[in-house]
Coordinates of C-alpha atoms in Angstrom, one line a residue:
Chain A
X2 CA -22.0 9.1 0.6
X3 CA -19.4 8.5 3.5
X4 CA -20.0 10.4 6.7
X5 CA -17.3 12.1 6.0
X6 CA -18.0 13.5 2.6
X7 CA -21.2 14.4 4.1
X8 CA -19.8 16.1 6.9
X9 CA -17.3 18.1 4.2
X10 CA -20.1 19.1 1.9
X11 CA -22.2 20.5 5.0
X12 CA -19.1 22.5 6.1
X13 CA -18.4 23.9 2.9
X14 CA -21.9 24.4 1.8
X15 CA -23.1 26.5 5.3
X16 CA -19.6 27.9 5.4
X17 CA -20.4 29.8 1.5
X18 CA -23.0 32.1 3.2
X19 CA -21.7 35.2 3.7
X20 CA -23.2 35.9 7.2
X21 CA -21.4 33.0 8.3
X22 CA -18.2 34.3 6.7
X23 CA -18.8 37.5 8.2
X24 CA -19.6 35.9 11.7
X25 CA -16.4 33.6 11.8
X26 CA -14.4 36.8 10.6
X27 CA -15.6 38.5 13.6
X28 CA -15.7 36.0 15.9
X29 CA -13.4 32.7 14.8
X30 CA -10.6 34.7 15.1
X31 CA -8.5 32.6 17.9
X32 CA -8.4 29.4 15.6
X33 CA -7.7 31.6 12.3
X34 CA -4.8 32.5 14.0
X35 CA -3.7 28.7 14.5
X36 CA -4.1 28.0 11.1
X37 CA -2.8 31.5 9.5
X38 CA 0.0 33.2 9.8
X39 CA -2.0 36.3 9.2
X40 CA -2.9 38.6 6.5
X41 CA 0.5 40.7 5.8
X42 CA 4.0 39.2 4.9
X43 CA 5.6 40.6 8.2
X44 CA 3.3 38.1 9.9
X45 CA 4.0 34.9 7.7
X46 CA 7.7 35.6 8.2
X47 CA 7.6 36.3 12.2
X48 CA 5.4 33.0 12.0
X49 CA 8.5 31.6 10.1
X50 CA 10.9 32.6 12.5
X51 CA 8.8 31.1 15.3
X52 CA 8.9 27.7 13.7
X53 CA 12.5 28.0 13.0
X54 CA 13.0 28.5 16.6
X55 CA 11.1 25.1 17.4
X56 CA 13.3 23.4 14.5
X57 CA 10.7 22.8 12.5
X58 CA 11.1 24.8 8.3
X59 CA 8.2 27.1 7.1
X60 CA 6.8 26.6 3.6
X61 CA 5.7 30.1 2.7
X62 CA 2.1 30.4 1.0
X63 CA 0.5 33.5 -0.5
X64 CA -3.0 32.5 0.1
X65 CA -5.4 33.7 -3.3
X66 CA -8.5 31.7 -4.8
X67 CA -9.9 32.3 -7.9
X68 CA -8.1 34.5 -10.6
X69 CA -10.4 35.9 -13.3
X70 CA -8.2 37.9 -15.5
X71 CA -4.4 38.5 -16.6
X72 CA -4.0 41.3 -14.6
X73 CA -5.3 39.7 -11.1
X74 CA -2.7 37.1 -12.0
X75 CA 0.1 39.1 -12.5
X76 CA -1.1 41.5 -9.1
X77 CA -1.1 37.7 -7.5
X78 CA 2.6 37.3 -9.2
X79 CA 3.3 40.5 -7.8
X80 CA 2.7 39.3 -3.9
X81 CA 4.8 35.9 -4.8
X82 CA 7.5 38.5 -5.9
X83 CA 7.8 40.3 -2.5
X84 CA 7.4 37.4 -0.9
X85 CA 10.8 35.5 -2.7
X86 CA 12.7 39.3 -2.2
X87 CA 11.7 39.3 1.1
X88 CA 12.9 35.7 1.9
X89 CA 16.4 36.6 -0.4
X90 CA 17.9 37.8 3.3
X91 CA 17.3 35.1 5.3
X92 CA 19.5 32.4 7.3
X93 CA 16.7 30.0 7.0
X94 CA 16.0 27.4 4.4
X95 CA 13.8 29.5 1.8
X96 CA 10.3 28.3 0.5
X97 CA 7.7 28.7 -1.3
X98 CA 4.5 27.2 -2.5
X99 CA 1.9 28.3 -5.2
X100 CA -1.2 26.9 -7.1
X101 CA -0.8 27.6 -11.2
X102 CA -4.2 28.7 -10.9
X103 CA -3.2 31.9 -8.8
X104 CA -0.7 32.6 -11.9
X105 CA -3.2 32.6 -14.7
X106 CA -3.8 28.5 -15.5
X107 CA -7.2 28.7 -16.1
X108 CA -7.3 31.5 -18.9
X109 CA -3.8 30.4 -20.2
X110 CA -1.4 28.2 -19.8
X111 CA 1.6 30.2 -21.8
X112 CA 0.4 33.0 -19.3
X113 CA 1.0 31.0 -16.3
X114 CA 4.1 29.7 -17.5
X115 CA 5.4 32.7 -18.2
X116 CA 4.7 34.6 -15.0
X117 CA 6.1 31.2 -12.8
X118 CA 9.3 31.1 -15.2
X119 CA 9.6 35.3 -14.0
X120 CA 9.0 33.7 -10.1
X121 CA 11.5 30.9 -10.7
X122 CA 14.5 33.8 -12.8
X123 CA 14.0 35.7 -9.3
X124 CA 13.7 32.7 -6.8
X125 CA 16.8 30.4 -7.8
X126 CA 19.8 32.5 -7.3
X127 CA 18.3 33.7 -4.1
X128 CA 18.2 29.8 -3.1
X129 CA 14.7 29.8 -2.7
X130 CA 12.7 26.7 -3.6
X131 CA 9.5 26.8 -5.1
X132 CA 6.7 23.7 -4.7
X133 CA 4.1 23.8 -7.4
X134 CA 1.4 22.7 -5.6
X135 CA -1.2 20.1 -7.4
X136 CA -4.8 21.1 -8.1
X137 CA -7.9 19.1 -9.0
X138 CA -7.4 16.4 -11.4
X139 CA -8.6 18.0 -14.7
X140 CA -5.4 20.7 -13.6
X141 CA -3.0 17.8 -12.9
X142 CA -2.0 17.2 -17.0
X143 CA -1.1 21.5 -17.0
X144 CA 0.6 21.1 -14.1
X145 CA 2.7 18.4 -15.0
X146 CA 3.3 19.9 -18.1
X147 CA 4.6 23.1 -16.8
X148 CA 6.9 21.3 -14.6
X149 CA 8.5 19.7 -17.1
X150 CA 8.9 22.3 -19.7
X151 CA 11.0 24.4 -16.8
X152 CA 12.9 21.5 -15.4
X153 CA 13.9 21.3 -19.4
X154 CA 14.9 24.9 -19.3
X155 CA 17.2 24.2 -16.7
X156 CA 15.7 25.6 -13.3
X157 CA 16.3 23.0 -10.6
X158 CA 14.8 24.9 -7.4
X159 CA 11.3 23.7 -8.2
X160 CA 9.3 21.1 -7.1
X161 CA 6.1 18.8 -7.9
X162 CA 3.6 17.7 -5.9
X163 CA 1.7 14.2 -6.6
X164 CA -1.7 13.0 -5.0
X165 CA -2.0 9.2 -4.2
X166 CA -6.1 9.6 -4.2
X167 CA -5.5 9.4 -8.2
X168 CA -5.3 6.3 -10.1
X169 CA -3.3 8.0 -12.8
X170 CA -0.2 8.9 -9.7
X171 CA 2.2 6.0 -10.2
X172 CA 2.4 6.4 -14.4
X173 CA 2.8 10.4 -13.3
X174 CA 5.8 9.2 -11.0
X175 CA 7.5 7.1 -13.4
X176 CA 7.1 9.1 -16.2
X177 CA 8.6 12.0 -13.9
X178 CA 12.1 9.9 -13.1
X179 CA 14.0 11.5 -15.7
X180 CA 13.7 14.4 -14.1
X181 CA 14.7 13.3 -10.6
X182 CA 11.9 15.5 -9.2
X183 CA 11.7 16.8 -5.7
X184 CA 8.4 15.3 -4.8
X185 CA 5.7 16.2 -2.0
X186 CA 3.5 13.2 -1.8
X187 CA -0.1 13.9 -0.6
X188 CA -3.1 12.1 -0.5
X189 CA -5.5 14.7 -2.1
X190 CA -7.7 17.2 -0.9
X191 CA -10.3 17.8 -3.4
X192 CA -13.6 16.2 -4.5
X193 CA -13.3 14.1 -7.4
X194 CA -15.0 11.4 -9.4
X195 CA -14.7 7.6 -8.4
X196 CA -13.7 7.6 -12.9
X197 CA -10.3 9.1 -11.9
X198 CA -9.8 8.8 -7.8
X199 CA -10.1 5.6 -5.1
X200 CA -13.2 6.1 -3.4
X201 CA -12.2 3.7 -0.3
X202 CA -9.7 5.3 2.0
X203 CA -8.2 2.4 2.9
X204 CA -6.6 2.3 -0.6
X205 CA -5.7 5.5 -0.7
X206 CA -3.7 5.3 2.3
X207 CA -2.5 1.6 0.5
X208 CA -1.4 4.4 -2.4
X209 CA 0.4 6.7 -0.9
X210 CA 2.8 4.0 1.1
X211 CA 3.4 2.5 -2.4
X212 CA 4.1 5.7 -4.3
X213 CA 6.2 6.6 -1.1
X214 CA 8.4 3.6 -1.1
X215 CA 8.5 3.2 -4.6
X216 CA 10.0 6.5 -5.0
X217 CA 12.3 6.4 -2.6
X218 CA 13.4 3.4 -4.0
X219 CA 14.0 5.0 -7.4
X220 CA 16.3 7.4 -5.1
X221 CA 14.0 10.7 -5.5
X222 CA 14.1 12.7 -2.3
X223 CA 10.1 13.1 -1.1
X224 CA 8.4 15.5 1.2
X225 CA 6.2 13.1 2.8
X226 CA 3.2 15.5 3.6
X227 CA 0.6 13.8 5.8
X228 CA -1.0 14.2 9.4
X229 CA -1.9 10.5 9.3
X230 CA 0.0 8.6 12.2
X231 CA -0.3 5.3 10.7
X232 CA 1.6 6.5 7.6
X233 CA 4.2 8.3 9.7
X234 CA 5.1 5.3 11.6
X235 CA 5.3 3.2 9.0
X236 CA 7.5 5.6 6.7
X237 CA 9.5 5.9 9.9
X238 CA 10.4 2.6 10.4
X239 CA 10.7 2.0 6.3
X240 CA 13.3 4.7 6.1
X241 CA 15.3 3.0 9.0
X242 CA 14.8 -0.8 7.5
X243 CA 15.9 0.0 4.7
X244 CA 18.8 2.3 5.2
X245 CA 17.5 5.3 3.9
X246 CA 19.2 8.5 5.4
X247 CA 17.2 11.5 7.0
X248 CA 18.4 13.4 4.0
X249 CA 16.2 12.1 1.2
X250 CA 13.2 12.7 2.9
X251 CA 10.9 15.2 5.0
X252 CA 7.6 15.6 6.8
X253 CA 5.3 18.2 6.1
X254 CA 2.4 19.6 7.9
X255 CA -0.3 21.8 7.7
X256 CA 0.9 25.3 9.6
X257 CA -1.6 24.4 13.4
X258 CA -2.1 20.9 12.7
X259 CA -0.8 18.5 15.1
X260 CA 2.3 21.2 15.7
X261 CA 3.7 18.8 18.9
X262 CA 4.3 16.1 16.3
X263 CA 6.0 18.5 14.5
X264 CA 8.3 19.2 16.9
X265 CA 8.8 15.9 18.2
X266 CA 9.9 14.5 15.1
X267 CA 12.3 17.7 14.3
X268 CA 13.9 16.7 17.7
X269 CA 14.3 13.4 16.7
X270 CA 16.6 14.3 13.8
X271 CA 13.9 14.3 10.9
X272 CA 13.5 17.1 8.5
X273 CA 9.9 18.9 9.1
X274 CA 8.4 22.0 7.1
X275 CA 5.1 23.8 8.0
X276 CA 2.8 24.7 5.3
X277 CA 2.1 28.5 6.4
X278 CA -0.2 30.5 4.4
X279 CA -1.3 34.0 5.0
X280 CA -2.7 36.8 3.1
X281 CA -6.1 38.5 2.7
X282 CA -7.8 35.9 1.0
X283 CA -7.5 33.2 4.0
X284 CA -11.4 32.6 4.6
X285 CA -11.7 29.4 1.8
X286 CA -8.5 28.0 3.3
X287 CA -10.0 28.0 6.8
X288 CA -13.5 26.6 5.9
X289 CA -11.3 23.7 4.3
X290 CA -9.7 23.0 7.8
X291 CA -12.5 23.2 9.1
X292 CA -14.5 20.9 6.7
X293 CA -11.9 18.4 7.4
X294 CA -11.7 18.1 10.9
X295 CA -14.7 18.2 13.1
X296 CA -13.2 19.2 16.3
X297 CA -12.2 22.3 14.3
X298 CA -16.1 23.2 14.1
X299 CA -16.7 22.7 17.6
X300 CA -13.6 25.7 17.9
X301 CA -15.5 27.5 15.6
X302 CA -19.0 27.1 17.9
X303 CA -17.1 27.7 21.1
X304 CA -15.2 31.1 20.0
X305 CA -18.7 32.3 18.4
X306 CA -20.6 31.5 21.6
X307 CA -17.5 32.8 23.8
X308 CA -16.9 35.4 21.7
Chain B
X12 CA -5.1 -8.9 21.1
X13 CA -7.3 -8.0 19.0
X14 CA -10.8 -10.3 18.5
X15 CA -9.4 -12.0 15.2
X16 CA -6.6 -13.1 16.9
X17 CA -8.4 -14.4 20.2
X18 CA -11.0 -16.1 18.2
X19 CA -7.7 -18.3 16.3
X20 CA -6.4 -18.8 19.8
X21 CA -9.3 -20.3 21.0
X22 CA -10.1 -22.3 17.9
X23 CA -6.9 -23.8 17.2
X24 CA -6.7 -24.1 21.1
X25 CA -10.1 -26.4 21.3
X26 CA -9.4 -28.1 18.5
X27 CA -6.1 -29.9 19.5
X28 CA -8.3 -31.6 22.2
X29 CA -8.2 -35.6 21.1
X30 CA -11.9 -35.6 21.7
X31 CA -12.9 -32.5 19.7
X32 CA -10.7 -33.5 16.7
X33 CA -12.8 -37.6 17.1
X34 CA -15.7 -35.5 17.4
X35 CA -14.7 -33.0 14.4
X36 CA -13.6 -36.4 12.0
X37 CA -16.6 -38.2 12.5
X38 CA -19.4 -35.3 12.5
X39 CA -18.6 -32.8 10.2
X40 CA -17.5 -34.4 6.9
X41 CA -19.3 -32.3 4.8
X42 CA -17.3 -29.3 5.7
X43 CA -14.1 -31.3 5.1
X44 CA -14.9 -32.3 2.0
X45 CA -15.5 -28.3 1.0
X46 CA -11.8 -27.8 1.9
X47 CA -10.3 -30.9 1.4
X48 CA -10.1 -33.3 -1.5
X49 CA -10.2 -36.1 0.1
X50 CA -6.9 -39.1 1.6
X51 CA -6.0 -40.6 -1.3
X52 CA -4.0 -39.0 -4.8
X53 CA -7.5 -40.4 -6.4
X54 CA -9.6 -37.9 -4.9
X55 CA -7.2 -35.2 -5.2
X56 CA -6.9 -35.4 -9.2
X57 CA -10.7 -36.2 -9.2
X58 CA -10.9 -32.8 -7.6
X59 CA -8.6 -31.6 -10.3
X60 CA -10.5 -32.6 -13.1
X61 CA -13.9 -30.9 -11.8
X62 CA -12.2 -27.8 -11.2
X63 CA -10.5 -28.1 -14.7
X64 CA -14.1 -28.4 -15.9
X65 CA -15.1 -25.2 -14.3
X66 CA -11.5 -23.1 -15.7
X67 CA -10.2 -23.3 -12.7
X68 CA -6.5 -25.2 -12.4
X69 CA -5.3 -27.0 -9.1
X70 CA -2.2 -26.6 -7.2
X71 CA -2.4 -30.1 -5.4
X72 CA -1.0 -30.3 -1.9
X73 CA 0.1 -33.3 -0.3
X74 CA -1.1 -32.8 3.5
X75 CA 1.2 -34.1 6.2
X76 CA 2.6 -32.3 9.3
X77 CA 5.7 -32.0 11.8
X78 CA 8.4 -34.6 10.1
X79 CA 10.5 -35.8 12.9
X80 CA 12.8 -38.3 11.4
X81 CA 14.7 -38.2 8.0
X82 CA 12.9 -41.4 7.5
X83 CA 9.6 -39.6 8.2
X84 CA 11.0 -37.2 4.8
X85 CA 11.7 -40.2 3.0
X86 CA 8.4 -41.1 3.0
X87 CA 6.8 -37.9 2.4
X88 CA 8.7 -37.0 -0.6
X89 CA 7.5 -41.1 -1.9
X90 CA 4.3 -39.1 -1.5
X91 CA 5.1 -36.3 -3.2
X92 CA 6.9 -38.4 -6.1
X93 CA 3.8 -40.4 -6.6
X94 CA 1.8 -37.3 -7.2
X95 CA 4.5 -36.1 -9.7
X96 CA 4.2 -39.5 -11.6
X97 CA 0.9 -39.5 -11.5
X98 CA 0.5 -35.8 -12.9
X99 CA 2.7 -36.7 -15.8
X100 CA 0.1 -37.5 -18.1
X101 CA -2.6 -35.0 -17.2
X102 CA -3.5 -32.2 -20.1
X103 CA -3.9 -29.5 -17.6
X104 CA -1.6 -27.2 -16.3
X105 CA 0.3 -29.5 -13.7
X106 CA 1.4 -27.7 -10.4
X107 CA 2.2 -29.0 -7.0
X108 CA 3.2 -27.3 -3.9
X109 CA 5.0 -28.1 -0.7
X110 CA 6.6 -27.2 2.6
X111 CA 9.9 -27.5 3.2
X112 CA 9.2 -28.9 7.0
X113 CA 7.5 -31.8 5.3
X114 CA 11.1 -32.8 3.5
X115 CA 13.4 -32.3 6.6
X116 CA 14.0 -29.0 6.8
X117 CA 14.3 -28.9 10.4
X118 CA 16.4 -31.8 10.6
X119 CA 19.5 -30.8 8.0
X120 CA 19.1 -28.2 5.5
X121 CA 21.1 -30.9 3.2
X122 CA 18.5 -33.2 3.8
X123 CA 15.6 -31.2 2.5
X124 CA 17.7 -29.7 -0.3
X125 CA 18.6 -33.4 -1.7
X126 CA 14.9 -34.5 -1.6
X127 CA 13.9 -31.5 -2.9
X128 CA 16.4 -31.8 -5.6
X129 CA 14.7 -35.6 -6.4
X130 CA 11.2 -34.2 -6.2
X131 CA 12.5 -31.6 -9.1
X132 CA 14.4 -33.6 -10.9
X133 CA 10.9 -36.0 -11.6
X134 CA 8.6 -32.8 -12.0
X135 CA 10.7 -30.4 -14.2
X136 CA 11.2 -33.0 -17.4
X137 CA 7.5 -34.1 -16.8
X138 CA 6.3 -30.3 -16.7
X139 CA 5.1 -30.2 -13.2
X140 CA 5.8 -26.7 -11.4
X141 CA 7.0 -26.8 -8.1
X142 CA 5.9 -24.3 -5.8
X143 CA 8.1 -24.3 -2.7
X144 CA 5.3 -22.7 0.1
X145 CA 7.2 -20.4 2.4
X146 CA 6.1 -21.1 6.3
X147 CA 6.4 -19.4 9.4
X148 CA 9.6 -16.4 9.8
X149 CA 12.6 -18.8 11.4
X150 CA 12.0 -20.8 8.1
X151 CA 12.0 -17.8 5.6
X152 CA 15.8 -17.9 5.3
X153 CA 16.6 -21.4 4.6
X154 CA 13.8 -21.2 2.4
X155 CA 15.1 -18.6 0.8
X156 CA 18.5 -20.2 0.3
X157 CA 17.2 -23.6 -0.6
X158 CA 15.3 -21.6 -3.7
X159 CA 18.4 -19.9 -4.7
X160 CA 20.5 -23.1 -4.7
X161 CA 18.0 -24.7 -6.7
X162 CA 17.5 -22.0 -9.4
X163 CA 21.7 -21.7 -9.2
X164 CA 22.0 -25.4 -10.3
X165 CA 19.0 -24.3 -12.9
X166 CA 15.9 -25.5 -12.4
X167 CA 13.6 -23.4 -13.7
X168 CA 9.7 -24.7 -12.4
X169 CA 9.9 -23.5 -9.0
X170 CA 8.2 -21.1 -7.8
X171 CA 8.9 -19.3 -4.2
X172 CA 6.5 -17.5 -2.0
X173 CA 6.9 -14.2 0.1
X174 CA 4.5 -12.8 2.8
X175 CA 3.0 -9.4 2.9
X176 CA 2.9 -9.5 6.8
X177 CA 6.6 -9.4 7.5
X178 CA 8.9 -6.5 7.5
X179 CA 11.7 -8.2 5.4
X180 CA 9.9 -9.3 2.6
X181 CA 10.4 -5.7 0.5
X182 CA 14.3 -6.6 1.1
X183 CA 13.9 -10.7 0.2
X184 CA 11.8 -9.2 -3.0
X185 CA 14.3 -6.9 -4.2
X186 CA 17.1 -9.4 -3.4
X187 CA 15.5 -12.1 -5.5
X188 CA 15.0 -9.6 -8.4
X189 CA 18.0 -11.4 -10.5
X190 CA 16.7 -14.9 -10.6
X191 CA 13.0 -13.2 -12.1
X192 CA 11.1 -15.7 -9.4
X193 CA 7.6 -16.8 -10.3
X194 CA 6.5 -15.2 -7.1
X195 CA 3.4 -16.4 -4.9
X196 CA 2.2 -13.7 -2.6
X197 CA 0.4 -13.8 0.0
X198 CA -0.5 -12.0 3.5
X199 CA 0.8 -14.8 5.7
X200 CA -0.8 -16.6 7.9
X201 CA 1.3 -17.2 11.5
X202 CA 1.2 -16.1 14.7
X203 CA 4.2 -14.0 14.2
X204 CA 6.1 -11.3 17.2
X205 CA 5.1 -7.7 16.4
X206 CA 9.0 -7.1 16.1
X207 CA 9.2 -9.0 12.7
X208 CA 5.2 -8.5 11.2
X209 CA 3.4 -5.7 10.8
X210 CA 0.6 -6.2 14.0
X211 CA -2.2 -3.9 11.9
X212 CA -3.8 -5.5 9.4
X213 CA -4.3 -2.7 7.2
X214 CA -0.2 -1.9 6.7
X215 CA -0.5 -5.9 5.8
X216 CA -2.8 -5.1 3.3
X217 CA -1.3 -2.2 2.1
X218 CA 2.0 -3.7 1.8
X219 CA 0.3 -6.5 -0.3
X220 CA -0.9 -3.9 -2.8
X221 CA 2.7 -2.3 -2.7
X222 CA 4.8 -5.4 -3.1
X223 CA 2.3 -6.7 -5.9
X224 CA 2.4 -3.9 -7.8
X225 CA 6.5 -3.6 -7.5
X226 CA 7.1 -7.4 -8.2
X227 CA 4.6 -6.6 -11.3
X228 CA 6.5 -3.4 -12.3
X229 CA 10.0 -5.2 -12.1
X230 CA 8.3 -7.8 -15.2
X231 CA 8.0 -10.6 -12.5
X232 CA 5.1 -12.9 -12.7
X233 CA 3.0 -13.0 -9.6
X234 CA 0.1 -15.3 -8.1
X235 CA -1.6 -13.3 -6.5
X236 CA -2.9 -15.8 -3.8
X237 CA -5.3 -13.6 -1.3
X238 CA -9.4 -14.4 -0.9
X239 CA -9.7 -10.1 -0.1
X240 CA -12.4 -8.9 -2.3
X241 CA -10.5 -5.3 -1.8
X242 CA -7.5 -6.2 -3.3
X243 CA -8.4 -8.4 -6.0
X244 CA -10.5 -5.8 -7.4
X245 CA -8.1 -2.8 -6.9
X246 CA -5.7 -5.9 -8.6
X247 CA -7.5 -6.0 -11.7
X248 CA -8.2 -2.1 -11.8
X249 CA -3.8 -1.3 -11.6
X250 CA -3.3 -4.4 -14.1
X251 CA -5.8 -2.7 -16.5
X252 CA -4.8 0.6 -15.9
X253 CA -1.0 -0.3 -16.5
X254 CA -1.5 -2.4 -19.2
X255 CA -0.3 -5.5 -17.8
X256 CA -1.5 -8.6 -19.8
X257 CA -3.4 -11.7 -17.6
X258 CA -0.7 -13.7 -19.1
X259 CA 1.7 -12.1 -16.6
X260 CA -0.3 -13.1 -13.1
X261 CA -3.1 -15.0 -11.9
X262 CA -5.1 -15.2 -8.6
X263 CA -4.8 -18.3 -6.1
X264 CA -7.5 -19.5 -3.7
X265 CA -8.0 -21.7 -1.2
X266 CA -10.1 -24.9 -2.5
X267 CA -13.3 -24.5 -1.3
X268 CA -13.1 -21.0 -0.2
X269 CA -15.6 -18.5 -2.4
X270 CA -15.5 -21.0 -5.2
X271 CA -18.0 -18.4 -7.2
X272 CA -15.4 -16.0 -7.0
X273 CA -13.0 -18.5 -8.5
X274 CA -15.3 -19.3 -11.3
X275 CA -16.0 -15.8 -12.5
X276 CA -12.9 -14.5 -12.1
X277 CA -11.8 -17.6 -15.0
X278 CA -14.8 -16.4 -16.7
X279 CA -13.6 -13.1 -16.9
X280 CA -10.3 -14.6 -18.8
X281 CA -7.9 -14.7 -15.3
X282 CA -6.0 -17.2 -15.0
X283 CA -7.0 -18.9 -11.7
X284 CA -5.8 -21.6 -9.5
X285 CA -7.1 -23.2 -6.5
X286 CA -4.3 -24.8 -3.9
X287 CA -6.6 -28.3 -3.5
X288 CA -5.0 -30.0 -0.2
X289 CA -5.4 -33.9 0.0
X290 CA -3.6 -36.9 2.6
X291 CA -4.6 -38.6 5.7
X292 CA -3.4 -35.9 7.7
X293 CA -6.1 -33.1 6.8
X294 CA -7.1 -32.7 10.3
X295 CA -4.4 -29.6 11.3
X296 CA -5.2 -28.0 7.7
X297 CA -9.3 -27.7 8.5
X298 CA -8.5 -26.5 11.9
X299 CA -6.3 -23.4 10.3
X300 CA -9.8 -22.9 7.8
X301 CA -12.1 -23.2 11.0
X302 CA -9.7 -20.8 13.0
X303 CA -9.6 -18.0 10.1
X304 CA -13.4 -18.2 9.4
X305 CA -16.3 -17.9 12.3
X306 CA -18.6 -19.0 10.1
X307 CA -16.5 -22.3 9.1
X308 CA -16.9 -22.7 13.4
X309 CA -20.9 -22.5 12.8
X310 CA -20.9 -24.8 9.7
X311 CA -18.6 -27.3 12.2
X312 CA -21.7 -27.0 15.1
X313 CA -23.9 -27.3 12.7
X314 CA -23.1 -30.3 11.3
X315 CA -21.7 -31.9 14.7
X316 CA -25.8 -31.1 15.9
X317 CA -27.2 -32.1 12.5
X318 CA -24.6 -35.4 12.9

């Protein structure tokens, strides 16, 4: 098990303890505000407006974890609809992201499809773009099925996500070409077995560039969702060299991660979006951010000590 | 300057001294025989036959460096023709490799084209495949021009080489698609400025995989000329996963480099070719092999000491 993985498992393990959760929620407010816009829709919209003033567009993401009942799925959908309606009047690009498990995918695909369709029916006429996040590998097939179904029903303001750490992804990309998908490309953030995912970070990065260049060559619009400076620099060089206009792709970051790089890219004329999470269920999201960057663990410890 | 580069420059610099050359030629025969089949055509054919017995096919490569006059170019062409005629009767796959500078490319493109055409006229009817090596970046354009010209004249048993360390290569690959080229893909072994080539080894490797997968996806026959175990393993996984038959690609090694891996791949049913250099002008070739692998420098020093 490499060091990255050991560190992540350790952090996610410790963070799961109720006392640790209480301590962080109480003492690490500074760190929370860096990565989470707030617990309410108003706080999220405020964060989005602040980003807009810096030339960065927001992807608003209502946080919510495990949905176990249809009722919880419908309650979550309610939150999404409120977000869509609240965005409707905004003068800046309107864009939300959601996970299908939050709409009951694990309960029934039909339920998730029905709830998602209702969201798109509200979102599309209001100019709100909806991104279906990709979750862990057992859910890839269903997520792609729902995406294709909704595109076939005529919805166009909905995008998909593919993960470069999965072996299957090039095939998924080629199969999706007829749909001319708006594609977000990520490396992938779940712990996957080596039977389905590259264990070697260098191959994940190489596949990221391969799939990104392939998608651009096939004429797709691609959102490059990575913080990796090497990959961002190569994509800037590549698109310039191949004469691919900046209207054909964008860069996406997590809210609070490399904010100065987000602003710099925006000033250089690239479309930049930040994935702005909000909602009461922010703790699991925050622990994933801590698990990704040892520096964040230091920030947590420092805020626990300084209080 | 990274360590690799410093080591290479040091070795190539020292190896240039006449006394060092004499010493190595006299004392390092064991190392020479490992990487060079011999000085004569007979020794080269013998080495090719030995490889065939191990299931590895030979690419015979007559060594020769700087050609300064038309006379030297014609003399070199003579050697190639003798090689082609000698191969004609052989029962195993017949395949040679040549550098266009050896046919006077630096003197005149027309001369090189004329001499190469004569070689192909002799080779093609005898079933001898001819690979045009790719040299340093200032010669890429001319090499591609000659390749296209000869394909347009109707020659089909001639292949080209593209180098993944050059930024231009994806465009070159896409431009070549109409010719359905038999493509050898290498990382690239010349010292190139960062204005034309990736300085970052990880991007060279990523581009190698990207171009290789792109070429396979476009239906080309690809010879993967790399010793990199990570890349070989990923190509084996990728071709298997994408259902690309082993008749559509091959692996190529340098003679004497990872011979056990060459045999293992052949036993697994892959087409494997070894690039077998021979001829009197082997010294510059050998120094490049030493410059590539510090282990080889140790072998040289050991043979100088043991004598």
